[in-house]
Amino acid sequence: MAIQTKMATGTSSSSASTLADMTSGGGMAAPAARTHDGPLAIEARNMNIYYGNFHAVRDINLQVEPRKITALIGPSGCGKSTVLRAFNRMNDLVASARVEGEVLFNGRNIYAPEVDAVEVRRRIGMVFQKPNPFPKSIYDNVAWGAKVNGFKGDMDGLVEQALRNAALWDEVKDKLKQSGYSLSGGQQQRLCIARAIAIKPEIILMDEPCSALDPIATLAIEDLMKELVEKYTIMIVTHNMQQAARVSDYTAFFMVDPKRTGHLVEYGPTRQLFTNPKEKRTEDYITGRFG
Amino acid sequence: MGINTGVAPKKPSGYDMPEGDEQSAQVGRRNRRARIWMGVFQLALVVAIVALIALLYSIVNDSFGYAAVENAVDPAQIMAGVQADRMLAAANTTTSEDDEVIAAAVAADPNAIGFFGYAYYNEHADELNLLRVDGVAADAATVESGAYPLARPLFLYAGQKAVVNKPEVAAFLDYYLRHADDVIADVGYFPASAEALAAAHDLLLQTAKAGIPAAIGDGAIAIAGSSTVHPLTLQIANDFRDIEGYTGTLTVDSTGTTAGYARLCDTQDVDIAGSSRAMTRQELAACDDLRVKPIELRVGTDAVAVVVSKQNTFLTDVTTAELEQIFSGAERWSDVNRAWPDAPIVRAIPGADSGTLDFMAGAIVSGTPAQLSAAEMVPLIKSAVSSGVFRRFEAEMPFAERSQADIYALLQERVIQPSVVASWSMTASLLRRAEIEKEVFTSFPDAELVWYRWLSKDFLTSPQSSVPEQAGVRTAILGSLWVVLITVLIAVPIGIGTAVYLEEYAGHNSFNRIIQTNIDNLAGVPSIIYGILGLAIFVRALEGITSGSALGVSDPTTANGRTVLSAGLTLALLVLPVVIINAQEAIRAVPKSLREAGYGLGATKWQVTWTHVLANALPGIFTGTILAMSRALGETAPLIVIGASTFITQDPTGPYSKFTVLPMQIYQWTSRPQAEFKHIAAAASLVLLALLLLLNGSAIYLRNRFSKTL
């Protein structure tokens, strides 16, 4: 149980000292100047990702602030999704993928040999691009994750709480036994979010969660993210710069180099990045000159 | 033309796509090509449907149709015998061989009823009333015409050779026909009509080419046959000697009609046979084949008079149905007919040795042997089979405990023994009905033409038999179910396990690719190869396990490996590739997003595989199972090699039983020469199809139930 923390306290400061040690001892070039010395939610250090011989992403150093929304933006193929998936070892599922460097979470490198990917994913949940509820009832969709992770308490209460937190409860409370597929796209995505928060993660990774949704459903998800961020750290990949500007606290901008290897160009508070980018490339991208 | 104006717009250079009319024409060509292909596919569909219908038709065609059924013992004869016993056993019944006794008994009691040969009624007409039967009064005309229900013609049959070569025989017959009417009333029968006698006489003259000799001669004349005709013949024979002065040896034996035919035709030691019924066409044909060529001479009519006392006030008419009730033991007249008084029935009838009793019993009895009680059938069976066989039946299950239907089945099998002597397909039966009826009438006069369902309840519930009418498929159905059960129980878990391993766990290395290629190719290996493999491994090498002797469940001295278990294992190997490939396809079709969703929630590989991959692949896995089941159910060749029984009457009771399966049974029956086996092979094919539909239907039902939650 290398990175296990007390479930009840969630992302509280129980591991603050460890994380503080990590950040103070880091000494690497942080892309964003931190404005405080609080603990980080998660941090990538010198992360390089390969697909077979292809160097997909190079030299990522990213310090993610707790209980903030961090947006990853950049043109297609820049590796932002790959980076996001590296934060809960989803890349393990791709046979040819290889991650080098460290991802520090609660003071431990989640890629350390003794760390099980299953433990990581229990702490760092994920919401995918296309809503992918299980072909089960709404209730079972939410309960399943908790069940496989050994939840023994009041399941009904947990399901209700998760659905309430995902702002879905009022819409589905009378049809919990119905299939998850019976919901609309936006509802399905919120169900996936409810499913993710039912296992009480510390971080929720969202991989373009609104790209398959209409503007109204998108707005609902964005509002939900703003509520969730009070309890959870959220990282979101988005193609939609307005969305990043609307919801995120921090933004990381990725680009590809001529070898098609993605890298982090600029990372900082969203307002600063959008109004006063330090890099010319960032400015070109956010003003729509390319991408 | 469509939306085109017909004017081709200017094309930029290098732009080479049809425009205007050219485009319309090009679209038309593409549509025509599409239509042609659609036609080809429709044709393929039609071919497939026609093939299916033709297959089904050929099976159904042989499963139903007319059959000529001949019984070893005529059911009517059985019923007559049973009825005679009922009459003799009825309470309040006087039986006597002496008709005077009967007449006196009836005359004395107003509630009495009796019957005897018509002749005696004339003698006692002053004391007795003759009853009309079914509304017909007995007199010379009604008896001769057959309108009176209790009448039957009497015949003589004479061999043509005897008539031609033996003047004394021709002379005797001539005398017989001329004087029968003179004495017949005295003997107790009705005369034949003058026309009938004249016709018989003409036939005699025609046959005796030399004419009736003036001098009688003194050669011997031998006569046998019906006991009914016997007194008449005896009377005329005496007259022939006394009045005509015949001096030769004249013997008249009372043997019964059928025995008389045998002596006339088979042993040929008599010249003339008396007969109380007409010879059947079959008997005539057989006799002609033996070069006897008998001629039929009508000599008189036997009729039974039903009488009551003159004192009886209520009875003038009676029906044969009422007669059956009255003489079968009804206690009171009012029980039979409400219009009659509530008085006891008193019966007086001829005794057990009397032909009149037998005739009366046969004439009034109704119903079929199927309606007989167990107590009535057991003696019939007992007298028909040897005492050893009867004891064996009793030992298998005492008759007292057997059901009426069981005993009737035994009666059918052992006494009546119906056998199909000729059979026709359904099409022939429907289209050539008249022809078939004629053919049966001429070739099988004793046979009854019935609409035969080769696929019947009995067919499903009977074991194998060497008699096609009694053979059934119960053993084969149970064998097929056992084998398929074991096949599925073994092949499906192993197949799913293999598929899960190959799809979810196995790395993409050359070893696994070789395994995959092998599995794909195994699906095309001829099934007989699997049979050879099964014989070597399961039947021989693992005999201890497949015969059950190593586990102590069967006797090692007699058990061998040719069991349900060996067959199931062999077929499991055979269908394994089908199960694996289908399961793989199904697992591959589970979307990656579902797996990711599962992993994203912190589930382990097994949890994701079990809950999401397998659950969602289940419909596809079921499809593979259905295909595997169908294949296993229809497979014959490997089972022949591993030694499934071709003739077995014992139901399989478990994995270590000897067995046969439906396709084996069908194969075995189609290779028999008798036509009837073709019919039951077709019926068994229908059973196999139905079983297949049933099994697949239940699998589809299960599949739909499992995928309903989606």
Short mmCIF file of N, CA, C and O in Angstrom, two decimals, chain B residues 142-213:
data_model
loop_
_atom_site.label_atom_id
_atom_site.label_comp_id
_atom_site.label_asym_id
_atom_site.label_seq_id
_atom_site.Cartn_x
_atom_site.Cartn_y
_atom_site.Cartn_z
N THR B 142 -84.32 -61.03 -46.62
CA THR B 142 -83.36 -60.18 -45.92
C THR B 142 -82.09 -60.93 -45.58
O THR B 142 -80.99 -60.37 -45.58
N VAL B 143 -82.23 -62.21 -45.29
CA VAL B 143 -81.04 -62.99 -44.98
C VAL B 143 -80.19 -63.17 -46.22
O VAL B 143 -78.97 -62.97 -46.21
N GLU B 144 -80.83 -63.48 -47.35
CA GLU B 144 -80.10 -63.67 -48.59
C GLU B 144 -79.40 -62.38 -49.03
O GLU B 144 -78.24 -62.39 -49.42
N SER B 145 -80.11 -61.25 -48.89
CA SER B 145 -79.53 -59.98 -49.36
C SER B 145 -78.47 -59.45 -48.40
O SER B 145 -77.70 -58.57 -48.74
N GLY B 146 -78.44 -59.98 -47.20
CA GLY B 146 -77.46 -59.50 -46.23
C GLY B 146 -77.99 -58.33 -45.43
O GLY B 146 -77.27 -57.76 -44.62
N ALA B 147 -79.28 -57.93 -45.63
CA ALA B 147 -79.83 -56.80 -44.88
C ALA B 147 -79.97 -57.15 -43.40
O ALA B 147 -79.83 -56.31 -42.53
N TYR B 148 -80.25 -58.42 -43.14
CA TYR B 148 -80.36 -58.86 -41.76
C TYR B 148 -78.95 -58.96 -41.17
O TYR B 148 -78.07 -59.62 -41.73
N PRO B 149 -78.71 -58.26 -40.09
CA PRO B 149 -77.31 -58.14 -39.62
C PRO B 149 -76.71 -59.44 -39.12
O PRO B 149 -75.49 -59.58 -39.07
N LEU B 150 -77.53 -60.41 -38.71
CA LEU B 150 -76.97 -61.62 -38.11
C LEU B 150 -76.96 -62.76 -39.10
O LEU B 150 -77.35 -63.88 -38.80
N ALA B 151 -76.57 -62.46 -40.36
CA ALA B 151 -76.54 -63.50 -41.38
C ALA B 151 -75.16 -63.57 -42.01
O ALA B 151 -74.44 -62.58 -42.06
N ARG B 152 -74.80 -64.80 -42.48
CA ARG B 152 -73.54 -64.93 -43.22
C ARG B 152 -73.69 -66.01 -44.28
O ARG B 152 -74.39 -67.02 -44.07
N PRO B 153 -73.05 -65.82 -45.43
CA PRO B 153 -73.17 -66.80 -46.50
C PRO B 153 -72.34 -68.05 -46.19
O PRO B 153 -71.34 -67.99 -45.49
N LEU B 154 -72.79 -69.18 -46.75
CA LEU B 154 -72.04 -70.43 -46.63
C LEU B 154 -71.59 -70.85 -48.03
O LEU B 154 -72.34 -70.69 -48.99
N PHE B 155 -70.38 -71.36 -48.12
CA PHE B 155 -69.81 -71.70 -49.44
C PHE B 155 -69.23 -73.10 -49.42
O PHE B 155 -68.89 -73.64 -48.38
N LEU B 156 -69.08 -73.62 -50.64
CA LEU B 156 -68.19 -74.77 -50.86
C LEU B 156 -67.11 -74.29 -51.81
O LEU B 156 -67.39 -73.52 -52.73
N TYR B 157 -65.90 -74.74 -51.58
CA TYR B 157 -64.81 -74.49 -52.53
C TYR B 157 -64.33 -75.83 -53.05
O TYR B 157 -64.07 -76.74 -52.25
N ALA B 158 -64.24 -75.93 -54.37
CA ALA B 158 -63.80 -77.20 -54.95
C ALA B 158 -62.62 -76.94 -55.87
O ALA B 158 -62.61 -75.96 -56.61
N GLY B 159 -61.66 -77.82 -55.82
CA GLY B 159 -60.50 -77.69 -56.69
C GLY B 159 -60.91 -77.98 -58.13
O GLY B 159 -61.67 -78.91 -58.39
N GLN B 160 -60.41 -77.14 -59.05
CA GLN B 160 -60.80 -77.26 -60.45
C GLN B 160 -60.41 -78.63 -61.02
O GLN B 160 -61.18 -79.27 -61.73
N LYS B 161 -59.21 -79.08 -60.63
CA LYS B 161 -58.71 -80.36 -61.14
C LYS B 161 -59.63 -81.50 -60.74
O LYS B 161 -59.96 -82.37 -61.54
N ALA B 162 -60.06 -81.44 -59.45
CA ALA B 162 -60.93 -82.50 -58.95
C ALA B 162 -62.23 -82.52 -59.73
O ALA B 162 -62.74 -83.58 -60.11
N VAL B 163 -62.76 -81.30 -60.01
CA VAL B 163 -64.04 -81.24 -60.73
C VAL B 163 -63.88 -81.81 -62.14
O VAL B 163 -64.74 -82.54 -62.63
N VAL B 164 -62.73 -81.49 -62.76
CA VAL B 164 -62.52 -81.93 -64.14
C VAL B 164 -62.21 -83.43 -64.20
O VAL B 164 -62.76 -84.16 -65.01
N ASN B 165 -61.32 -83.85 -63.29
CA ASN B 165 -60.79 -85.21 -63.40
C ASN B 165 -61.60 -86.27 -62.66
O ASN B 165 -61.49 -87.45 -62.96
N LYS B 166 -62.34 -85.84 -61.64
CA LYS B 166 -63.04 -86.84 -60.84
C LYS B 166 -64.54 -86.71 -61.06
O LYS B 166 -65.18 -85.79 -60.53
N PRO B 167 -65.12 -87.60 -61.86
CA PRO B 167 -66.55 -87.49 -62.18
C PRO B 167 -67.41 -87.53 -60.92
O PRO B 167 -68.43 -86.83 -60.84
N GLU B 168 -67.00 -88.31 -59.89
CA GLU B 168 -67.83 -88.42 -58.70
C GLU B 168 -67.90 -87.09 -57.95
O GLU B 168 -68.91 -86.75 -57.35
N VAL B 169 -66.82 -86.30 -58.04
CA VAL B 169 -66.83 -84.99 -57.36
C VAL B 169 -67.80 -84.07 -58.08
O VAL B 169 -68.64 -83.40 -57.46
N ALA B 170 -67.71 -84.03 -59.43
CA ALA B 170 -68.62 -83.20 -60.20
C ALA B 170 -70.06 -83.62 -59.94
O ALA B 170 -70.96 -82.77 -59.74
N ALA B 171 -70.29 -84.92 -59.87
CA ALA B 171 -71.64 -85.42 -59.66
C ALA B 171 -72.15 -85.04 -58.28
O ALA B 171 -73.30 -84.62 -58.10
N PHE B 172 -71.27 -85.13 -57.27
CA PHE B 172 -71.67 -84.80 -55.91
C PHE B 172 -72.04 -83.31 -55.81
O PHE B 172 -73.06 -82.94 -55.23
N LEU B 173 -71.21 -82.46 -56.43
CA LEU B 173 -71.48 -81.02 -56.36
C LEU B 173 -72.77 -80.69 -57.09
O LEU B 173 -73.56 -79.86 -56.63
N ASP B 174 -72.98 -81.35 -58.21
CA ASP B 174 -74.20 -81.16 -58.97
C ASP B 174 -75.42 -81.50 -58.10
O ASP B 174 -76.37 -80.73 -58.01
N TYR B 175 -75.32 -82.65 -57.42
CA TYR B 175 -76.42 -83.07 -56.55
C TYR B 175 -76.61 -82.08 -55.41
O TYR B 175 -77.72 -81.71 -55.05
N TYR B 176 -75.48 -81.65 -54.84
CA TYR B 176 -75.47 -80.71 -53.71
C TYR B 176 -76.25 -79.45 -54.09
O TYR B 176 -77.16 -79.00 -53.38
N LEU B 177 -75.88 -78.87 -55.25
CA LEU B 177 -76.48 -77.59 -55.62
C LEU B 177 -77.96 -77.76 -55.96
O LEU B 177 -78.75 -76.85 -55.73
N ARG B 178 -78.31 -78.88 -56.48
CA ARG B 178 -79.71 -79.07 -56.84
C ARG B 178 -80.58 -79.35 -55.63
O ARG B 178 -81.75 -79.03 -55.61
N HIS B 179 -80.00 -79.97 -54.60
CA HIS B 179 -80.83 -80.39 -53.46
C HIS B 179 -80.57 -79.64 -52.17
O HIS B 179 -81.19 -79.93 -51.16
N ALA B 180 -79.66 -78.68 -52.19
CA ALA B 180 -79.34 -77.94 -50.97
C ALA B 180 -80.60 -77.30 -50.38
O ALA B 180 -80.85 -77.38 -49.17
N ASP B 181 -81.40 -76.69 -51.25
CA ASP B 181 -82.59 -76.00 -50.77
C ASP B 181 -83.59 -76.95 -50.11
O ASP B 181 -84.36 -76.54 -49.25
N ASP B 182 -83.54 -78.20 -50.54
CA ASP B 182 -84.51 -79.14 -49.98
C ASP B 182 -84.24 -79.43 -48.52
O ASP B 182 -85.17 -79.62 -47.74
N VAL B 183 -82.97 -79.51 -48.19
CA VAL B 183 -82.64 -79.97 -46.84
C VAL B 183 -82.15 -78.85 -45.92
O VAL B 183 -82.09 -79.03 -44.71
N ILE B 184 -81.85 -77.70 -46.49
CA ILE B 184 -81.14 -76.68 -45.69
C ILE B 184 -81.98 -76.21 -44.51
O ILE B 184 -81.46 -75.97 -43.42
N ALA B 185 -83.29 -76.08 -44.73
CA ALA B 185 -84.13 -75.61 -43.65
C ALA B 185 -84.13 -76.63 -42.51
O ALA B 185 -84.12 -76.26 -41.34
N ASP B 186 -84.11 -77.92 -42.88
CA ASP B 186 -84.08 -78.96 -41.86
C ASP B 186 -82.79 -78.88 -41.04
O ASP B 186 -82.79 -79.09 -39.83
N VAL B 187 -81.69 -78.59 -41.71
CA VAL B 187 -80.41 -78.53 -41.01
C VAL B 187 -80.35 -77.28 -40.14
O VAL B 187 -79.68 -77.24 -39.11
N GLY B 188 -81.11 -76.26 -40.49
CA GLY B 188 -81.16 -75.09 -39.63
C GLY B 188 -80.64 -73.83 -40.26
O GLY B 188 -80.41 -72.83 -39.58
N TYR B 189 -80.45 -73.82 -41.57
CA TYR B 189 -79.96 -72.62 -42.22
C TYR B 189 -80.98 -72.09 -43.19
O TYR B 189 -81.99 -72.70 -43.47
N PHE B 190 -80.67 -70.90 -43.73
CA PHE B 190 -81.50 -70.31 -44.77
C PHE B 190 -80.99 -70.77 -46.11
O PHE B 190 -79.79 -70.89 -46.32
N PRO B 191 -81.91 -70.96 -47.04
CA PRO B 191 -81.46 -71.31 -48.38
C PRO B 191 -80.80 -70.10 -49.04
O PRO B 191 -81.13 -68.95 -48.72
N ALA B 192 -79.89 -70.40 -49.97
CA ALA B 192 -79.38 -69.33 -50.82
C ALA B 192 -80.46 -69.04 -51.85
O ALA B 192 -81.33 -69.87 -52.09
N SER B 193 -80.41 -67.85 -52.46
CA SER B 193 -81.43 -67.52 -53.45
C SER B 193 -81.28 -68.43 -54.65
O SER B 193 -80.22 -69.00 -54.91
N ALA B 194 -82.36 -68.55 -55.38
CA ALA B 194 -82.36 -69.39 -56.57
C ALA B 194 -81.30 -68.91 -57.55
O ALA B 194 -80.61 -69.70 -58.18
N GLU B 195 -81.16 -67.57 -57.65
CA GLU B 195 -80.18 -67.02 -58.60
C GLU B 195 -78.77 -67.44 -58.20
O GLU B 195 -77.96 -67.83 -59.05
N ALA B 196 -78.51 -67.34 -56.89
CA ALA B 196 -77.16 -67.67 -56.43
C ALA B 196 -76.86 -69.14 -56.71
O ALA B 196 -75.77 -69.49 -57.17
N LEU B 197 -77.84 -69.99 -56.45
CA LEU B 197 -77.62 -71.42 -56.68
C LEU B 197 -77.45 -71.70 -58.17
O LEU B 197 -76.60 -72.48 -58.58
N ALA B 198 -78.26 -71.01 -58.99
CA ALA B 198 -78.19 -71.21 -60.45
C ALA B 198 -76.82 -70.76 -60.96
O ALA B 198 -76.20 -71.45 -61.77
N ALA B 199 -76.34 -69.62 -60.43
CA ALA B 199 -75.03 -69.12 -60.84
C ALA B 199 -73.95 -70.12 -60.47
O ALA B 199 -73.03 -70.40 -61.25
N ALA B 200 -74.07 -70.68 -59.26
CA ALA B 200 -73.08 -71.66 -58.82
C ALA B 200 -73.12 -72.89 -59.71
O ALA B 200 -72.08 -73.43 -60.10
N HIS B 201 -74.33 -73.29 -60.07
CA HIS B 201 -74.46 -74.46 -60.91
C HIS B 201 -73.86 -74.23 -62.29
O HIS B 201 -73.18 -75.09 -62.84
N ASP B 202 -74.10 -73.05 -62.85
CA ASP B 202 -73.51 -72.68 -64.14
C ASP B 202 -71.98 -72.76 -64.08
O ASP B 202 -71.33 -73.28 -64.98
N LEU B 203 -71.42 -72.22 -62.99
CA LEU B 203 -69.98 -72.22 -62.82
C LEU B 203 -69.45 -73.66 -62.78
O LEU B 203 -68.43 -73.97 -63.39
N LEU B 204 -70.21 -74.49 -62.09
CA LEU B 204 -69.81 -75.90 -62.00
C LEU B 204 -69.80 -76.55 -63.38
O LEU B 204 -68.84 -77.23 -63.76
N LEU B 205 -70.86 -76.26 -64.15
CA LEU B 205 -70.95 -76.85 -65.48
C LEU B 205 -69.81 -76.35 -66.37
O LEU B 205 -69.22 -77.11 -67.13
N GLN B 206 -69.52 -75.07 -66.25
CA GLN B 206 -68.43 -74.50 -67.04
C GLN B 206 -67.10 -75.17 -66.71
O GLN B 206 -66.29 -75.45 -67.57
N THR B 207 -66.91 -75.39 -65.43
CA THR B 207 -65.62 -75.92 -64.98
C THR B 207 -65.47 -77.38 -65.39
O THR B 207 -64.42 -77.80 -65.88
N ALA B 208 -66.54 -78.13 -65.15
CA ALA B 208 -66.48 -79.56 -65.51
C ALA B 208 -66.65 -79.65 -67.01
O ALA B 208 -67.76 -79.72 -67.52
N LYS B 209 -65.54 -79.66 -67.73
CA LYS B 209 -65.60 -79.55 -69.18
C LYS B 209 -66.33 -80.73 -69.80
O LYS B 209 -67.03 -80.62 -70.79
N ALA B 210 -66.20 -81.89 -69.15
CA ALA B 210 -66.83 -83.09 -69.69
C ALA B 210 -68.31 -83.13 -69.38
O ALA B 210 -69.00 -84.06 -69.77
N GLY B 211 -68.81 -82.13 -68.64
CA GLY B 211 -70.21 -82.14 -68.24
C GLY B 211 -70.39 -83.02 -67.01
O GLY B 211 -69.43 -83.61 -66.49
N ILE B 212 -71.63 -83.05 -66.52
CA ILE B 212 -71.90 -83.87 -65.34
C ILE B 212 -72.13 -85.29 -65.82
O ILE B 212 -73.02 -85.55 -66.62
N PRO B 213 -71.30 -86.21 -65.35
CA PRO B 213 -71.42 -87.59 -65.85
C PRO B 213 -72.74 -88.23 -65.40
O PRO B 213 -73.22 -87.95 -64.30
#
